[in-house]
Coordinates of C-alpha atoms in Angstrom, one line a residue:
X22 CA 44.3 185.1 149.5
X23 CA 47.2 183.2 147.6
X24 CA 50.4 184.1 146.7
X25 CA 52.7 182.5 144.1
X26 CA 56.4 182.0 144.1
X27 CA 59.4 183.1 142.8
X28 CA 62.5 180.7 143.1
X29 CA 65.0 182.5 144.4
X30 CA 68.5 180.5 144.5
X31 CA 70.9 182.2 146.8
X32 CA 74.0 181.1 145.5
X33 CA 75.2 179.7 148.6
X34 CA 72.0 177.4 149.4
X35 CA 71.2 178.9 152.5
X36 CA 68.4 180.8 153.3
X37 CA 68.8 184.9 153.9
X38 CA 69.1 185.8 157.4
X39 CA 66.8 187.9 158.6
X40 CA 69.1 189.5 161.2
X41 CA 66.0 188.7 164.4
X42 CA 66.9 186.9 167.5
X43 CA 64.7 185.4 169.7
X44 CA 65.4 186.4 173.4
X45 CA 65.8 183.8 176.0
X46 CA 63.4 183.6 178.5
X47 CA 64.9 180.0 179.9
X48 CA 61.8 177.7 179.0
X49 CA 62.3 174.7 177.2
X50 CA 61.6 175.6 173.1
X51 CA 60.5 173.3 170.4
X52 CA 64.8 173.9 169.2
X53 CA 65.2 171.9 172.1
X54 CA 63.3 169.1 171.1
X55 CA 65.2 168.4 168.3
X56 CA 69.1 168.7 169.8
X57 CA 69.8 172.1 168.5
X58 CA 69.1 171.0 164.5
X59 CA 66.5 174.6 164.5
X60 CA 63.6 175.5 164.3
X61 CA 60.6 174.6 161.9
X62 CA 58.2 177.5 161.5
X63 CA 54.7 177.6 159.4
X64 CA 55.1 179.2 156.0
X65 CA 52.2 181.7 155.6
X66 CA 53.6 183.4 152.6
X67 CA 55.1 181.5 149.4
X68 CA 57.3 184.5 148.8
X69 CA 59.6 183.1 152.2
X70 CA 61.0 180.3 150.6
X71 CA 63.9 179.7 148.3
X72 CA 66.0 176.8 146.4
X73 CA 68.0 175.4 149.6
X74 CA 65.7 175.7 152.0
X75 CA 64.5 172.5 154.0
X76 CA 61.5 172.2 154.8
X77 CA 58.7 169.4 156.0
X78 CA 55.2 168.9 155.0
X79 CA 52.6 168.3 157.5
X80 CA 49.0 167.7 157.7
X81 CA 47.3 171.5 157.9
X82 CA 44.4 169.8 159.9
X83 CA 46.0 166.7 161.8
X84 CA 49.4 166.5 164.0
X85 CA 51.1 164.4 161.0
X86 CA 53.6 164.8 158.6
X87 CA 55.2 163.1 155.6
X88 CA 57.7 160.4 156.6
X89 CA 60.5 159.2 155.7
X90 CA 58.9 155.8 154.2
X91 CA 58.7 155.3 150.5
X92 CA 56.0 152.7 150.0
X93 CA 54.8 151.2 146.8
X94 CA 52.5 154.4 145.4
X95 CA 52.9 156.7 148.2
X96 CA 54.2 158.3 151.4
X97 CA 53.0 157.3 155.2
X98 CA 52.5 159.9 157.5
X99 CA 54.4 160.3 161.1
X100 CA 53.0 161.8 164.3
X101 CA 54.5 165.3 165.2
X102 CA 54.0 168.2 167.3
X103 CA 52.6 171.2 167.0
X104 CA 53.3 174.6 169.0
X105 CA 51.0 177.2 167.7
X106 CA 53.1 177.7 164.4
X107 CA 56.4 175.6 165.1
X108 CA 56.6 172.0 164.6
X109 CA 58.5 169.4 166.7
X110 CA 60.0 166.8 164.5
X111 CA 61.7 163.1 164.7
X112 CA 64.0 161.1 162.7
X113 CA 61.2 159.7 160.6
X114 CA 59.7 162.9 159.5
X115 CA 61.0 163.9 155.8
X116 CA 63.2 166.6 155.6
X117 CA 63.1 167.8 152.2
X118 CA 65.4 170.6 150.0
X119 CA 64.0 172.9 148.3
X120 CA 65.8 172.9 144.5
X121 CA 64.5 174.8 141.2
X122 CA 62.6 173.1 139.2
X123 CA 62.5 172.2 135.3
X124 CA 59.6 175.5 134.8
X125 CA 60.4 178.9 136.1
X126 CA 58.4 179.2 139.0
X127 CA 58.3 175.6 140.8
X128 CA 60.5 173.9 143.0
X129 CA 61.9 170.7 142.9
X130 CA 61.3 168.7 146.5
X131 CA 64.9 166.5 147.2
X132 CA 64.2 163.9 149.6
X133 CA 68.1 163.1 149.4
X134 CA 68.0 159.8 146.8
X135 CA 65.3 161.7 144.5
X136 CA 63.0 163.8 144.2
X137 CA 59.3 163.3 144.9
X138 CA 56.5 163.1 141.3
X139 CA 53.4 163.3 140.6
X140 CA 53.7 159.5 139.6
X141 CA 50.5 159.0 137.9
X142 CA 47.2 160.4 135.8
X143 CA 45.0 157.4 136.5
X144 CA 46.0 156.5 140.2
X145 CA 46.8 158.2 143.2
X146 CA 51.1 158.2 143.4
X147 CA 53.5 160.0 145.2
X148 CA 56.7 158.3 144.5
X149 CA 60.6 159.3 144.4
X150 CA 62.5 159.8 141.1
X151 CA 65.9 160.1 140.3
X152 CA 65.9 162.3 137.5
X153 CA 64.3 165.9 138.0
X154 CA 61.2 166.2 135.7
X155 CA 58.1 168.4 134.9
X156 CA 56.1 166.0 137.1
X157 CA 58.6 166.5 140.1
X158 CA 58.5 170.7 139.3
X159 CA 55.8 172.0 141.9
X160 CA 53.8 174.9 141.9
X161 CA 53.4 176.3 145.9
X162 CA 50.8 179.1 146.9
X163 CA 50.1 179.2 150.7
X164 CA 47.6 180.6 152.2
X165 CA 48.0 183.6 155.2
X166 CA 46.7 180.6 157.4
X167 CA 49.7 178.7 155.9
X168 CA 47.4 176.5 153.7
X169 CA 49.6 174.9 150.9
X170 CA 48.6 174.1 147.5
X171 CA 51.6 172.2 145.7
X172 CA 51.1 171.1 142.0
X173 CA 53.4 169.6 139.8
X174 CA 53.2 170.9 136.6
X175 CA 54.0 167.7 134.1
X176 CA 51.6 165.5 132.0
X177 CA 50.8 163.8 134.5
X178 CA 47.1 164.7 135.7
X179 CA 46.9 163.3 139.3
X180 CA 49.2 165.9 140.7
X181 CA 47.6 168.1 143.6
X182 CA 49.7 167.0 146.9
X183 CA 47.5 165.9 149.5
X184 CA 47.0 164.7 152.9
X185 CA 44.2 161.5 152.8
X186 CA 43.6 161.3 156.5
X187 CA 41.2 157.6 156.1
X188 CA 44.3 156.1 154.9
X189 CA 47.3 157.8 156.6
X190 CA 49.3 158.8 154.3
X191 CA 50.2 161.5 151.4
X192 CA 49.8 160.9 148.1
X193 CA 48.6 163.1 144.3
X194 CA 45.2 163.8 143.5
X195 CA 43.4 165.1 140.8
X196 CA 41.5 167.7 142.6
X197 CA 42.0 169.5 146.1
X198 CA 39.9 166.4 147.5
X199 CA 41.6 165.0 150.2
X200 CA 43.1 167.1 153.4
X201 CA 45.0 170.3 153.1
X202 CA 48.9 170.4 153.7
X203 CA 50.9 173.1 155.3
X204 CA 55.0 173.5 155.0
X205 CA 57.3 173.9 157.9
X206 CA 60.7 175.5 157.0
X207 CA 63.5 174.9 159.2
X208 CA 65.1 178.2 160.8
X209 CA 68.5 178.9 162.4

């Protein structure tokens, strides 16, 4: 089953607060691994996220995730960790912020100098942008298993989000051909 989106911008670019604590059983937690920043939790339902969230995008079938390097036509992929539906990161995984997009609906993904596109309709690109577009406006329906589809929704055709485990790296396709991705928001 998929569910679609609705943008939802706070006002204050934070996420809502749910109010829940975890209780402290005095075991090392994936929050430790990464010196306090949070923690980055599976997204099972599209409905959880909102402009000014960060999130990551992994791999849904391999311990990867998008990193940090911009090549030529695409992104490489980093090794991460996974605890049952948390995610360890390190400094060269992508921390992207959730914005609105240009269409009601989709979401903008800001990498910090851009924002990833759908770069192409006769070759595989996932590139960086300066200048919001329809081509860097994703659609997002996840799963309940936390399988993410993320489409952009400009003219350009090769624009399904993907995971291409042969090559190691993520990159726009014109079908759901290539590996699944999952999203990973970060939590206070």
């Amino acid at each position: 089953r998929r569910k679609a989106i609705t943008v939802t911008d706070t006002g204050n670019g934070e996420a809502p607060d749910d109010g829940g604590e975890t209780p402290d059983d005095g075991g090392e937690t994936p929050e430790d691994d990464q010196d306090g920043e949070g923690l980055w939790l599976l997204v099972t339902d599209a409905s959880d996220l909102v402009a000014g969230d960060q999130i990551v995008v992994a791999a849904s079938e391999a311990n990867v995730a998008l990193s940090t390097n911009q090549k030529s036509n695409n992104r490489g992929q980093v090794d991460i960790t996974k605890n049952g539906l948390s995610l360890v990161i390190n400094d060269d995984v992508q921390v992207i912020t959730l914005e609105a997009g240009t269409k009601a609906g989709t979401y903008a993904f800001n990498v910090g100098n851009g924002y990833l596109y759908a770069a192409s309709s006769s070759s595989n690109h996932l590139k960086t942008e300066t200048t919001l577009s329809d081509n860097s406006s994703w659609v997002i329906t996840i799963t309940e298993e936390g399988v993410a589809s993320v489409v952009a929704q400009g003219e350009n055709t090769r624009n399904v989000m993907q995971h291409n485990e042969t090559s190691s790296l993520f990159a726009c396709y014109s079908s759901a051909s290539q590996k699944p991705i999952a999203l990973y928001k970060k939590t206070n």
